[in-house]
Coordinates of C-alpha atoms and ligand atoms in Angstrom, one line a residue:
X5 CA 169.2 -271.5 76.5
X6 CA 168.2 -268.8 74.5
X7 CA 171.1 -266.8 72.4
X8 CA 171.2 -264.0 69.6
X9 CA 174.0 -263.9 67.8
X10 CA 174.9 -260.7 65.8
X11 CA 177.2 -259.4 62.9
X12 CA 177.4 -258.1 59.4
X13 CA 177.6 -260.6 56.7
X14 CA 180.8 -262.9 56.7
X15 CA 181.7 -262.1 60.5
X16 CA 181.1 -266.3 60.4
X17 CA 177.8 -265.8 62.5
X18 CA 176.3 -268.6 60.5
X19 CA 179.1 -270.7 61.3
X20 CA 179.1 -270.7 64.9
X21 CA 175.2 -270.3 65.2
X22 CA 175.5 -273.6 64.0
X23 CA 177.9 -275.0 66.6
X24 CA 176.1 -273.4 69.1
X25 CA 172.7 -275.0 68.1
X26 CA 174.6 -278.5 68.0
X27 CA 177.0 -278.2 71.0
X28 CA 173.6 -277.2 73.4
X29 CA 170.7 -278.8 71.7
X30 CA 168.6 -276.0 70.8
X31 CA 167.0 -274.7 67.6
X32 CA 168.9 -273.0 64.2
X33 CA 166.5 -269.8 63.6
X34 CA 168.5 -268.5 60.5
X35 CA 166.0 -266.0 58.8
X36 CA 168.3 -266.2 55.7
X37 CA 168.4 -269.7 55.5
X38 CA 164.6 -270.2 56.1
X39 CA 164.1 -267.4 53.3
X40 CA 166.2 -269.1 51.1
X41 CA 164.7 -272.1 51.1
X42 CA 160.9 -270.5 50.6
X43 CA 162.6 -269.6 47.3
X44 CA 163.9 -272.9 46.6
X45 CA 161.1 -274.6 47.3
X46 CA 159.1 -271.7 45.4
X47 CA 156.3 -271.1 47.6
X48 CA 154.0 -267.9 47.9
X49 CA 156.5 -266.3 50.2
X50 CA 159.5 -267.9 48.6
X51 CA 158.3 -266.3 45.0
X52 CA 157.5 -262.9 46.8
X53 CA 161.0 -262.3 48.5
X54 CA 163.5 -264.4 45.5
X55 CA 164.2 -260.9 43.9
X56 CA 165.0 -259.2 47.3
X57 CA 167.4 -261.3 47.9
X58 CA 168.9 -261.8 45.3
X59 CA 169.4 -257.7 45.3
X60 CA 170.8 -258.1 48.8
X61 CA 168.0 -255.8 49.9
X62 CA 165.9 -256.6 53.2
X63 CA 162.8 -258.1 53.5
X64 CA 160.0 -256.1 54.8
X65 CA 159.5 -255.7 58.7
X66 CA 155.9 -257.3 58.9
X67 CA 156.7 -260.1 57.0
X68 CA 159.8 -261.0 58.8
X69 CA 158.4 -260.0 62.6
X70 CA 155.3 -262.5 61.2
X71 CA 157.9 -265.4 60.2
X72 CA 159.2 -265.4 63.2
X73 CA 156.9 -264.9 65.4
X74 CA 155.8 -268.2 64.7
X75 CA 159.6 -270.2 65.2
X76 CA 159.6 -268.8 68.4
X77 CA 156.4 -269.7 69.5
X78 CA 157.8 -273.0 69.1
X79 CA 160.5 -273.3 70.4
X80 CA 162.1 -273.2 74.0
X81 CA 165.9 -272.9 73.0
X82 CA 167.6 -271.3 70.3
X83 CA 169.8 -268.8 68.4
X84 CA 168.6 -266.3 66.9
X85 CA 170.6 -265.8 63.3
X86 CA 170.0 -263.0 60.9
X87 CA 167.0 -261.6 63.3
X88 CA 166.6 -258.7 64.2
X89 CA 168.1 -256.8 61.4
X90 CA 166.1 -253.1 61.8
X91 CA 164.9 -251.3 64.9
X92 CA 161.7 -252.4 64.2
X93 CA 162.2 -255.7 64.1
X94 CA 164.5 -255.5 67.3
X95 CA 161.5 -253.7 69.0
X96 CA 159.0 -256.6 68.0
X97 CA 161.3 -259.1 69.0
X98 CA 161.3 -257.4 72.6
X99 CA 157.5 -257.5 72.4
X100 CA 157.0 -261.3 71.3
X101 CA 159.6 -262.7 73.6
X102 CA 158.3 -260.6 76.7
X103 CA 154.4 -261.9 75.2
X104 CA 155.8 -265.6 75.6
X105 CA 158.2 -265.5 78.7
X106 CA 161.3 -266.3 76.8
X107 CA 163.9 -264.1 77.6
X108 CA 167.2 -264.1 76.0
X109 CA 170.2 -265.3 77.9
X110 CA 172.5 -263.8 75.6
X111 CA 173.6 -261.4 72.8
X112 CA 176.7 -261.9 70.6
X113 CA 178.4 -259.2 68.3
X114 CA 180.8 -260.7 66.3
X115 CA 183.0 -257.7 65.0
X116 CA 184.7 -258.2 61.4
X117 CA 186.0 -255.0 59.7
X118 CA 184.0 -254.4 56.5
X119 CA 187.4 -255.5 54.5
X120 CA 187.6 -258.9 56.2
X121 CA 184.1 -259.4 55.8
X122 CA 184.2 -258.2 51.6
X123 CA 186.7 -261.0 51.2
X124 CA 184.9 -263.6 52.9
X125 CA 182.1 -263.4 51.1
X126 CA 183.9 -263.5 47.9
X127 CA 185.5 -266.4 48.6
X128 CA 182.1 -267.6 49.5
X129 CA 180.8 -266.9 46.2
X130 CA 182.9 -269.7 44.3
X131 CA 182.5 -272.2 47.0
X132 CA 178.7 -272.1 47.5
X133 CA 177.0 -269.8 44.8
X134 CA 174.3 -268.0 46.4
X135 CA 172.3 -265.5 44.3
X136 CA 173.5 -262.9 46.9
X137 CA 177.0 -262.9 46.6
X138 CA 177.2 -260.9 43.5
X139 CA 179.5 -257.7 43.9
X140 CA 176.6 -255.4 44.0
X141 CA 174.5 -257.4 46.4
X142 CA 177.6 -258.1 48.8
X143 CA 178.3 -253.9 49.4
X144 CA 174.4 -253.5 49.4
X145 CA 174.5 -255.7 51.8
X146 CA 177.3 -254.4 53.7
X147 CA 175.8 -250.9 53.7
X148 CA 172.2 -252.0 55.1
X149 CA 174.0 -254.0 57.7
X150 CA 175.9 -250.6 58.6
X151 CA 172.6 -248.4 58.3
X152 CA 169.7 -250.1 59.4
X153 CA 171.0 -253.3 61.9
X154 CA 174.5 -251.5 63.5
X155 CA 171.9 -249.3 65.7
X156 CA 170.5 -252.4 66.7
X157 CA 173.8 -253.1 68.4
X158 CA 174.4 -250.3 69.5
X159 CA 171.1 -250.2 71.2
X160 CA 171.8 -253.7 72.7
X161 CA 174.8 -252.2 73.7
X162 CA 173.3 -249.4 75.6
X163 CA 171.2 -251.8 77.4
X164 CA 174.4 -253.5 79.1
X165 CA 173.4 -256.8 76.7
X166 CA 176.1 -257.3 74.5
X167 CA 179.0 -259.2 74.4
X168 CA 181.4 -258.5 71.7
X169 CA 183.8 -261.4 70.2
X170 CA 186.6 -261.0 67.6
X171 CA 184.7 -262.2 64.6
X172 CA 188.6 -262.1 63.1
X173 CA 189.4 -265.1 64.6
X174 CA 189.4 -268.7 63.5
X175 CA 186.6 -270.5 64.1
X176 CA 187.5 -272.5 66.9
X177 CA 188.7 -269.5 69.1
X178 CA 185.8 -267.5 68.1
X179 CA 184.1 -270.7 69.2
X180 CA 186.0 -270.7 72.7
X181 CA 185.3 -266.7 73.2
X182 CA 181.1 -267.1 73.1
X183 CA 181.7 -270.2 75.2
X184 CA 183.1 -268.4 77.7
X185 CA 180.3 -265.3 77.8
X186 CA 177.8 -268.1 77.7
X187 CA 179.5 -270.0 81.3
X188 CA 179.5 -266.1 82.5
X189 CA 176.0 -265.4 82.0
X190 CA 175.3 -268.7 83.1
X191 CA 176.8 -267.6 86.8
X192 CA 175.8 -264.2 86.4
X193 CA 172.2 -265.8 86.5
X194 CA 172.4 -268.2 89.5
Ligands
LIG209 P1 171.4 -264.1 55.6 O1 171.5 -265.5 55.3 O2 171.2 -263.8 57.1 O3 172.6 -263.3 55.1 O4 170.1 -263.5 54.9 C1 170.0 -263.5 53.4 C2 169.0 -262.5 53.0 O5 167.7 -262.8 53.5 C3 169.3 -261.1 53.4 O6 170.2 -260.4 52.5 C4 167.9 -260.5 53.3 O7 167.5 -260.2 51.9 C5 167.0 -261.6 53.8 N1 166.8 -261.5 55.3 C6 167.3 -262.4 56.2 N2 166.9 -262.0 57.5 C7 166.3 -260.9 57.3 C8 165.7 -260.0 58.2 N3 165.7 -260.2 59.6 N4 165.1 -258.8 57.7 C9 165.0 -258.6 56.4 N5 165.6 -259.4 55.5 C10 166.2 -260.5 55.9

């Protein structure tokens, strides 16, 4: 199965991208969490793209369609966390997937109103520190999500692709909501 999973910052797409990786056996591809630990690890990329994040700004188009590129080259199943964030990006992804004949099954919006999703991540902040989740790099974030990745939904949107869960939630009924899209498409498809 092969899932994208959608959402500004705080809608808890990390959260169930994980439960959905565990609960069908397929593959984490979290851009953030694969960027973040380049910079842990301090590698050539992790070096190049520490300060970005830490701004909350994006990381450029090539390098990201190039990162993962390669993931999804190896992998059958997965969701898709954190990628595609631009139109570009969304446009390569179209490209690479077609290029390897691995469709996606699905695409999940989880909607949070920027308020919700403000407070989360400052809550965040004290539990788990990330450089990120200063002030400044939360609304930058916030307001990137909002200007470069919301026309990617919108766009997925268009296409009929989308299926939109109350990111509001708690976790398990959130949970229980993408479950159900996912036994739709499942019949949908044959
Ligand atoms: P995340 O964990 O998804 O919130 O990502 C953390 C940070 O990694 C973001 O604020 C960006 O700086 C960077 N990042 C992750 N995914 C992408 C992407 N697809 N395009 C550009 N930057 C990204």
């Amino acid at each position: 199965m092969r899932i994208l999973i959608l959402g500004p910052q705080g809608s808890g797409k990390g959260t169930q991208a994980k439960r959905l990786a565990d609960a069908h056996g397929i593959a984490h591809l979290a851009t953030g969490d694969i960027l973040r630990e380049a910079v842990s690890a301090r590698t050539e990329l992790g070096v190049r793209v520490a300060p970005i994040l830490e701004r909350g700004d994006l990381v450029p188009d090539d390098l990201m369609i190039e990162l993962i590129r390669q993931r999804l080259e190896v992998e059958d199943g997965f969701v898709l966390d954190g990628f595609p964030r631009t139109l570009p990006q969304a446009q390569a992804l179209d490209v690479m997937l077609d290029e390897i004949g691995k469709p996606l099954d699905v695409v999940v919006l989880l909607e949070v109103r920027d308020e919700v999703a403000v407070s989360r991540l400052h809550g965040r902040a004290g539990e788990e520190g990330r450089a990120d989740d200063s002030p400044e790099a939360i609304a930058n974030r916030l307001r990137l999500y909002h200007e470069l990745t919301e026309p990617v939904t919108q766009q997925y949107r268009a296409a009929g692709a989308l299926v939109e869960v109350d990111g509001e939630k708690g976790i398990e009924e959130v949970a229980a909501q993408i479950e159900q899209a996912l036994a739709g498409t499942r019949l949908g498809s044959g």
